[in-house]
Coordinates of C-alpha atoms and ligand atoms in Angstrom, one line a residue:
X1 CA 38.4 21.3 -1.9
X2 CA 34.8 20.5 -1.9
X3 CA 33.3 16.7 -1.3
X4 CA 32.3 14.8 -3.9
X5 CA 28.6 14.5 -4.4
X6 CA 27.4 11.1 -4.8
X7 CA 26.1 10.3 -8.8
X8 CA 22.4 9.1 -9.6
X9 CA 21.8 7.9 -13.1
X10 CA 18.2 8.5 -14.1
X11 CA 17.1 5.4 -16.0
X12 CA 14.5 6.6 -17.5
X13 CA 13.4 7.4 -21.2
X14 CA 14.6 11.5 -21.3
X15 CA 11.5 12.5 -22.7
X16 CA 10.3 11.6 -19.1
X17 CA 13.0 12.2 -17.0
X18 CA 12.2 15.6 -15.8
X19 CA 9.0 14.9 -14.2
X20 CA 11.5 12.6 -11.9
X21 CA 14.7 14.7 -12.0
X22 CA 12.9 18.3 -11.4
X23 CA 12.0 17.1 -7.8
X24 CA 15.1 15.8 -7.1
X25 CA 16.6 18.1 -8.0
X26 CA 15.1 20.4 -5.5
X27 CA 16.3 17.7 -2.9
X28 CA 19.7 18.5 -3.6
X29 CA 22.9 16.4 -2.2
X30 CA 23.5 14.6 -5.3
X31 CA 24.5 14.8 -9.0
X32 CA 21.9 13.8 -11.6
X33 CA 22.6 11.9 -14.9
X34 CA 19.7 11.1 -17.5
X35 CA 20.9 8.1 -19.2
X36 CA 20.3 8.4 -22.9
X37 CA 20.4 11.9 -22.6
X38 CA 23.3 13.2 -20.7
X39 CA 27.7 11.8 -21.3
X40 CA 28.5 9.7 -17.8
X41 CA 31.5 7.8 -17.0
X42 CA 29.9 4.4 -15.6
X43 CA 32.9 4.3 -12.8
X44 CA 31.2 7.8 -11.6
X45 CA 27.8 6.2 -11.2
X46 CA 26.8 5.9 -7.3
X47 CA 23.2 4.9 -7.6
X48 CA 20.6 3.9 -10.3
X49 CA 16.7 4.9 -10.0
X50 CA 14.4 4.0 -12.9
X51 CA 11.6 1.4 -13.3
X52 CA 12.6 -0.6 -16.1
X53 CA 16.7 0.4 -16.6
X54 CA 17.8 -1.2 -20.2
X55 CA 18.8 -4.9 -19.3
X56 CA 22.5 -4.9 -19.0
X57 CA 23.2 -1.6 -18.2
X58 CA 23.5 -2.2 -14.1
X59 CA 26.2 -4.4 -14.7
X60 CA 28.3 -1.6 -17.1
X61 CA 28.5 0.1 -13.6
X62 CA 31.1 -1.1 -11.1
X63 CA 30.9 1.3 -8.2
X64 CA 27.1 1.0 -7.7
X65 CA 26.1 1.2 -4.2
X66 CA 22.1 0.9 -4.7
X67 CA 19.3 0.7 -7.2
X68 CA 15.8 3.0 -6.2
X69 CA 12.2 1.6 -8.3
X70 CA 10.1 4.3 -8.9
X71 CA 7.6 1.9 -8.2
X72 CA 6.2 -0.7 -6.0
X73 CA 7.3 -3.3 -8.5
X74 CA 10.9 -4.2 -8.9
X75 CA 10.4 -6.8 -11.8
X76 CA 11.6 -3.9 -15.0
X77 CA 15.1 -4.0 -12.6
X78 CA 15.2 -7.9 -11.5
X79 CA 13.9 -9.2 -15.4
X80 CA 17.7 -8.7 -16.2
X81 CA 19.3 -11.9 -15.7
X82 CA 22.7 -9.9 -14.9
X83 CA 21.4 -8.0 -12.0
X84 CA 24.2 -7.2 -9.8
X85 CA 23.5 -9.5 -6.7
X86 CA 25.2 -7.2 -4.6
X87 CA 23.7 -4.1 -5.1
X88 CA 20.8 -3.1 -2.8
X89 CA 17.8 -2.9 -4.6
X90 CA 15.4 -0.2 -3.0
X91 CA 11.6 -0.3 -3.6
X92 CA 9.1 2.7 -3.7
X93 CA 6.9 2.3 -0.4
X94 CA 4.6 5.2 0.4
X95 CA 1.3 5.3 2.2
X96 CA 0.5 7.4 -0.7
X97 CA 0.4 4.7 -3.3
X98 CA -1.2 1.8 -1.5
X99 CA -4.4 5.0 -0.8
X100 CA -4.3 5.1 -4.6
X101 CA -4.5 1.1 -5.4
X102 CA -6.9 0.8 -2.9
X103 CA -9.4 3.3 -4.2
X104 CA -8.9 1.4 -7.6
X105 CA -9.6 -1.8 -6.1
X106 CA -12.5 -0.6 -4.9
X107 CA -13.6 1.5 -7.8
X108 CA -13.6 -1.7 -9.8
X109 CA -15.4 -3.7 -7.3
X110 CA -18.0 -1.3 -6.8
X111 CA -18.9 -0.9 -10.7
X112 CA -19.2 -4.5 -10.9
X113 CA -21.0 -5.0 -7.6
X114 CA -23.7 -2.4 -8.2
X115 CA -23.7 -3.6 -12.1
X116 CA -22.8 -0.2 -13.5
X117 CA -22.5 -1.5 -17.2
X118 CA -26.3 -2.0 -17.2
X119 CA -27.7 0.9 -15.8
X120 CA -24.9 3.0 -18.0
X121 CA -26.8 0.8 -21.0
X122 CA -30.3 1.6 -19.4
X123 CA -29.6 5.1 -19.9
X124 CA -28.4 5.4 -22.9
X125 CA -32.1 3.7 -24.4
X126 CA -34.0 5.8 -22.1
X127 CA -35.5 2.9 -20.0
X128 CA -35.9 2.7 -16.3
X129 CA -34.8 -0.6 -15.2
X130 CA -35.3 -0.9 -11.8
X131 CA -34.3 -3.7 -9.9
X132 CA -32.7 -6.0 -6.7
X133 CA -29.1 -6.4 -6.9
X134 CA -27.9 -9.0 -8.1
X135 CA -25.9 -10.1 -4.7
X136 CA -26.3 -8.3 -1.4
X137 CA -23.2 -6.8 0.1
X138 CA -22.3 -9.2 2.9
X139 CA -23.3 -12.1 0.8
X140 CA -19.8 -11.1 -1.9
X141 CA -16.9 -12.7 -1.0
X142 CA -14.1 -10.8 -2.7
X143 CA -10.2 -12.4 -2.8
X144 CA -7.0 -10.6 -3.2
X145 CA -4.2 -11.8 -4.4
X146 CA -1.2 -10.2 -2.1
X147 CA -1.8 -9.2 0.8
X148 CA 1.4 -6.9 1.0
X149 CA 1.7 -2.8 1.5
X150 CA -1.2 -2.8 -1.5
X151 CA -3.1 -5.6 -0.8
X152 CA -3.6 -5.5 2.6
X153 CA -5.1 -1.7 2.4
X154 CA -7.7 -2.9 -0.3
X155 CA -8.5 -5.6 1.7
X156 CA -9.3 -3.2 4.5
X157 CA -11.1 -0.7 2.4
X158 CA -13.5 -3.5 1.7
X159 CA -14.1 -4.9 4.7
X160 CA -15.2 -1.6 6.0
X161 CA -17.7 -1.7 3.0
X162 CA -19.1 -4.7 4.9
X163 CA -18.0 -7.2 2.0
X164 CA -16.6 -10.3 3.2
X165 CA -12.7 -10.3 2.6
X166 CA -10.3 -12.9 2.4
X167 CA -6.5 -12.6 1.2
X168 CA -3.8 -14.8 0.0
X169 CA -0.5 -14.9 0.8
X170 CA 2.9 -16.6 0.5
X171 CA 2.6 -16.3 4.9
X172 CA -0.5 -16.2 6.8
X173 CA -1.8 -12.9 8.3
X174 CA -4.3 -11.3 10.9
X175 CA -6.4 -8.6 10.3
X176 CA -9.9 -8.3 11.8
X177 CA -12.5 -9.2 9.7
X178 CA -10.5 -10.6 6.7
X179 CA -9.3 -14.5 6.3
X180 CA -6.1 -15.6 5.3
X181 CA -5.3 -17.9 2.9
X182 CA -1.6 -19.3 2.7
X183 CA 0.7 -20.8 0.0
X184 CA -0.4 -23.0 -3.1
X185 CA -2.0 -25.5 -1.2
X186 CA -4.6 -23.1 -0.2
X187 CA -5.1 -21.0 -3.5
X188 CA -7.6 -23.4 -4.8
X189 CA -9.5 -22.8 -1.7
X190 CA -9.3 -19.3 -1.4
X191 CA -10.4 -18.6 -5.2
X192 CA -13.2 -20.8 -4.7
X193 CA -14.7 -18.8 -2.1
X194 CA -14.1 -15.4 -4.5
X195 CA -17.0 -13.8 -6.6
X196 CA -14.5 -11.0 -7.4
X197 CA -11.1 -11.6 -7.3
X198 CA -8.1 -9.0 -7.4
X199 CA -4.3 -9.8 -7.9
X200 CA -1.7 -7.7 -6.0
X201 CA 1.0 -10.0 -6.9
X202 CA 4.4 -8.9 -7.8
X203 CA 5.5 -10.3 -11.1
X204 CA 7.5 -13.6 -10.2
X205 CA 8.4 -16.6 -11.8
X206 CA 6.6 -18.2 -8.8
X207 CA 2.8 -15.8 -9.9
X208 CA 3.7 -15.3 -13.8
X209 CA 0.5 -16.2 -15.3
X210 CA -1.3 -17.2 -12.1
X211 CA -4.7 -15.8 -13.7
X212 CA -5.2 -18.9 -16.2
X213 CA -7.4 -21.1 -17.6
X214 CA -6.5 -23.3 -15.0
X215 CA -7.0 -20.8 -12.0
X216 CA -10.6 -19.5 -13.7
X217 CA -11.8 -22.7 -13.3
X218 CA -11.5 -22.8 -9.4
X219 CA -13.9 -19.5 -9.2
X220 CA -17.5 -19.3 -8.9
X221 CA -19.3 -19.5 -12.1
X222 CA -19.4 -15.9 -13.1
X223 CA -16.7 -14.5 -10.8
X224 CA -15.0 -11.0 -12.3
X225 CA -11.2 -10.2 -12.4
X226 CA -9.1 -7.4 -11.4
X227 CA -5.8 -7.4 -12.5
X228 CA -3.5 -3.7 -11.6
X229 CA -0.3 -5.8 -10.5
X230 CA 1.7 -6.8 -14.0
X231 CA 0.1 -7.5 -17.5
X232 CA 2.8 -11.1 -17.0
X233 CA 0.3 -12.1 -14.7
X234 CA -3.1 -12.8 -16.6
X235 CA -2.9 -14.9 -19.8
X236 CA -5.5 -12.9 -21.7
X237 CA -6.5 -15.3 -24.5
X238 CA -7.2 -17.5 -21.0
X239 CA -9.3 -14.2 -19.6
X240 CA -11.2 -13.6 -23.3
X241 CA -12.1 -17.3 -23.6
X242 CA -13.4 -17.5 -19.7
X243 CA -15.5 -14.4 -20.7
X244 CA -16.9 -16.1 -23.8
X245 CA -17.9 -19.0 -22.1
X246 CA -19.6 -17.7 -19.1
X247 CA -17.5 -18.8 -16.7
X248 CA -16.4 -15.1 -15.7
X249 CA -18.5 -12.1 -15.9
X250 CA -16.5 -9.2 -16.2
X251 CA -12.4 -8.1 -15.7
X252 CA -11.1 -5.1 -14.9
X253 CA -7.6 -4.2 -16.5
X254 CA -4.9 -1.4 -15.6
X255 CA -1.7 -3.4 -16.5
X256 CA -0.8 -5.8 -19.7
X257 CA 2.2 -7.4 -20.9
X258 CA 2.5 -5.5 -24.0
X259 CA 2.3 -1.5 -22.3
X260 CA 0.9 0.8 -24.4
X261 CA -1.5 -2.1 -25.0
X262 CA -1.6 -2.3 -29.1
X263 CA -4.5 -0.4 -30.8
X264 CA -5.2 -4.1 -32.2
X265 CA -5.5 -5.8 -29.4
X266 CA -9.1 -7.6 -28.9
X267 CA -9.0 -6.7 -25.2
X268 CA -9.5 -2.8 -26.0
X269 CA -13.2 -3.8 -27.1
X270 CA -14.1 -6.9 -25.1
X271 CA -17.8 -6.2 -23.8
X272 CA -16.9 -7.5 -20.6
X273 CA -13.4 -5.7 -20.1
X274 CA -12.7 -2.1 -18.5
X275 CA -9.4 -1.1 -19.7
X276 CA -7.2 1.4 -18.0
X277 CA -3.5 2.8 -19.1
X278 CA -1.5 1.2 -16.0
X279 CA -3.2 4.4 -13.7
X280 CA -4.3 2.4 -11.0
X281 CA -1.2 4.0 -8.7
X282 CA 1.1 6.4 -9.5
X283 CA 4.4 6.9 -7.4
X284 CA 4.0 10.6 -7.1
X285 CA 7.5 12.3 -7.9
X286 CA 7.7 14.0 -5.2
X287 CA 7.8 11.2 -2.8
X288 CA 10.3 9.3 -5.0
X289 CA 12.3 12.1 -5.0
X290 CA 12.3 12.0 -1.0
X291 CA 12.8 8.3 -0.9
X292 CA 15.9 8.9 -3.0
X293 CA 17.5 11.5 -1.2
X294 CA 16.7 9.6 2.0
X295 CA 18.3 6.6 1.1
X296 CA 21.4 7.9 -0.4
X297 CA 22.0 9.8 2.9
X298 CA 21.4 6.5 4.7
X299 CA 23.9 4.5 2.5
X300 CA 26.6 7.8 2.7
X301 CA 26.6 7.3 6.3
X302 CA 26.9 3.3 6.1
X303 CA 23.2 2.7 7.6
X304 CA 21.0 0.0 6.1
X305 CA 18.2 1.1 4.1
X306 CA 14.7 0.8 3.9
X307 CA 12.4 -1.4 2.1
X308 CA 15.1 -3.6 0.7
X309 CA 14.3 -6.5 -2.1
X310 CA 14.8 -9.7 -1.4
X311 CA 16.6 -10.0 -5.2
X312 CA 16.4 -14.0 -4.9
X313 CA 12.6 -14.3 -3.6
X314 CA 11.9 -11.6 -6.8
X315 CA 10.1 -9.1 -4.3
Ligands
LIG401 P1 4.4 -6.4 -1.5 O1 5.8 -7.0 -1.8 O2 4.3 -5.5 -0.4 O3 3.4 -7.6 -1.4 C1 3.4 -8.7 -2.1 C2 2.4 -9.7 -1.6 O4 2.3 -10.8 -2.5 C3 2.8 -10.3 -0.2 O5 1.7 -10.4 0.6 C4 3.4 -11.6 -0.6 O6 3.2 -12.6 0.5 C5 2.5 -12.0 -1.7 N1 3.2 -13.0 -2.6 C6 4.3 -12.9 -3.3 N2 4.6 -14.0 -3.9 C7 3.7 -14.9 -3.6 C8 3.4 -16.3 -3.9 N3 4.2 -16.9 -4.7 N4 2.3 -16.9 -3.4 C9 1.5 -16.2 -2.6 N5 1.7 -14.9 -2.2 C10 2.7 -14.3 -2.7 O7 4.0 -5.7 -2.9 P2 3.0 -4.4 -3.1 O8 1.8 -4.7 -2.4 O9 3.8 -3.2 -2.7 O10 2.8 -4.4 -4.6 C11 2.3 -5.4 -5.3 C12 2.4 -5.2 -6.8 O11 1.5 -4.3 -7.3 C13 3.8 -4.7 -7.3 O12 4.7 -5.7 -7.4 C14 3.4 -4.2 -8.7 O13 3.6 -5.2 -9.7 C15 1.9 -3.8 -8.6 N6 1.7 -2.4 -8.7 C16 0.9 -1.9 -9.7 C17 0.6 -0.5 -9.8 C18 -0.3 0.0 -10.9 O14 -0.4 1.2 -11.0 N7 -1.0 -0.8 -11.6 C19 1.2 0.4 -8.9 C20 2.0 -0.2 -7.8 C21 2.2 -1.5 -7.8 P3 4.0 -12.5 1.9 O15 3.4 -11.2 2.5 O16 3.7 -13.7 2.6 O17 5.5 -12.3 1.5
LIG402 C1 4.5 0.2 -9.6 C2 3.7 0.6 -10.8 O1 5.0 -0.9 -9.6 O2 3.4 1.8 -10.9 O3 4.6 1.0 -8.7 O4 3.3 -0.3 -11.6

């Protein structure tokens, strides 16, 4: 009689699920279920992967062993209040995906930094508009907000830029070249030395709607935004009227708390907005696929897995 292969339900909407399934598939060492799509008994259910699983469903499933994100972000698994405490929750951690953030970051810093909107404008009426920058390289102080696997490569990529780079963090940390900033008591601090700030936050109740009226006002007159970590954290009526007023410049947005972002909403044809459609990283399937077979191996055999929430803390 053959072993029973462990059971991953695919939490995903179907229409999706085979960019995710077909390279797990390929993995092998594991029965796939598409919830939504394909009959399960929830007693046969080993492990969950998904991104935002239907609130309620991890708790219809009493033999669950661990929970895979397909992303960085765990808050679509831990906004359920009846998350199973008990069950592993496993994050997606790849070298792969902090690269892609980071070029993002960077991307966005850069089209603000060497004021791309107005020679994009320039051109479009014919004019050569020649000119200093606004701000030399070493004299922008860029923050970011997070300094964990995402934050800390931005960080880096801009420091090597020669901008001057400081971070903020629940913990201090060292890295040459870029200054840390710890805990609330130093955010005020930290954002007031920022003439571009970025948030790599995850979504907590402890960062939900740390980019506010109230946190705008601690930046440099004219300072621009970055927000790629969750749409919870930026109130945007906050960000539009900062914009209006002066006070910021410019915001760059990959992530909002309503995804797709409505056709009517004002932020789609702000001016002073870039919108993107929550592109900044993708998890490539290939590597979820891979974490997911390696962590199911590791939990068959009774070993600990990797990059383990801390389901309490909320990342
Ligand atoms: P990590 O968990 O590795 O890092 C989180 C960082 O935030 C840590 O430095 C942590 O501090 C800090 N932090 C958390 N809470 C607080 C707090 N209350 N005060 C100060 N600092 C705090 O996360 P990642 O870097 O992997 O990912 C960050 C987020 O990026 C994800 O949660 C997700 O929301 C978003 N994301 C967006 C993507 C996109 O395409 N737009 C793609 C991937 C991720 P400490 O180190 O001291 O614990
Ligand atoms: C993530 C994301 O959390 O893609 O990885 O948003």
């Amino acid at each position: 009689m053959s072993a029973r292969l462990p059971h991953v339900l695919v939490a995903v909407p179907p229409a999706v699920a085979g960019l995710w399934t077909g390279p797990m598939a390929k993995t092998g060492g594991f029965v796939i279920v598409v919830h939504g799509q394909d009959t399960y008994a929830p007693q046969d259910i080993d492990y969950v992967f998904g991104f935002y699983p239907p609130i309620g469903l991890l708790k219809t499933l009493p033999n669950l062993k661990a929970a895979f994100s397909l992303g960085a972000g765990v808050d679509g698994f831990l906004r359920d209040p009846d998350y199973p405490g008990h069950v592993p929750l496993v994050r997606f951690v790849d070298r792969s995906l902090a690269r892609e953030m980071a070029q993002y970051v960077v991307l966005q810093v850069l089209l603000h930094h060497r004021e791309q909107r107005k020679w994009d404008a320039a051109q479009r009426e014919g004019k050569w508009r020649q000119a200093l920058p606004a701000r030399f390289t070493e004299d922008t102080r860029i923050g970011i907000l997070g300094m964990g696997e995402l934050g800390a490569m931005a960080a880096e990529r801009l420091r090597d830029l020669d901008f001057k780079v400081a971070g903020w963090s629940r913990t201090r940390k060292r890295a040459d070249g870029i200054e840390s900033f710890a805990g609330d008591g130093e955010l005020e601090a930290f954002l007031a030395r920022s003439d571009i700030v970025s948030c790599l936050l995850p979504l907590t109740p402890a960062t939900h709607r740390i980019l506010s009226a109230r946190t705008f006002a601690m930046l440099p007159k004219g300072a621009y935004v970055i927000n790629s970590a969750r749409g919870g954290h930026l109130n945007a009526d906050d960000l539009i009227a900062a914009l209006d007023s002066g006070q910021l410049s410019g915001a760059s947005l990959d992530v909002f708390e309503t995804e797709p972002l409505p056709e009517s909403s004002p932020l789609w044809r702000h001016p002073k907005i870039r919108v993107t459609p929550h592109v900044a990283a993708i998890s490539y399937p290939a590597v979820a696929a891979r974490i997911v077979a390696e962590g199911i191996a590791r939990a068959e055999r009774g070993e600990a897995l990797d990059n383990v929430v801390d389901v309490a803390r909320g990342y």
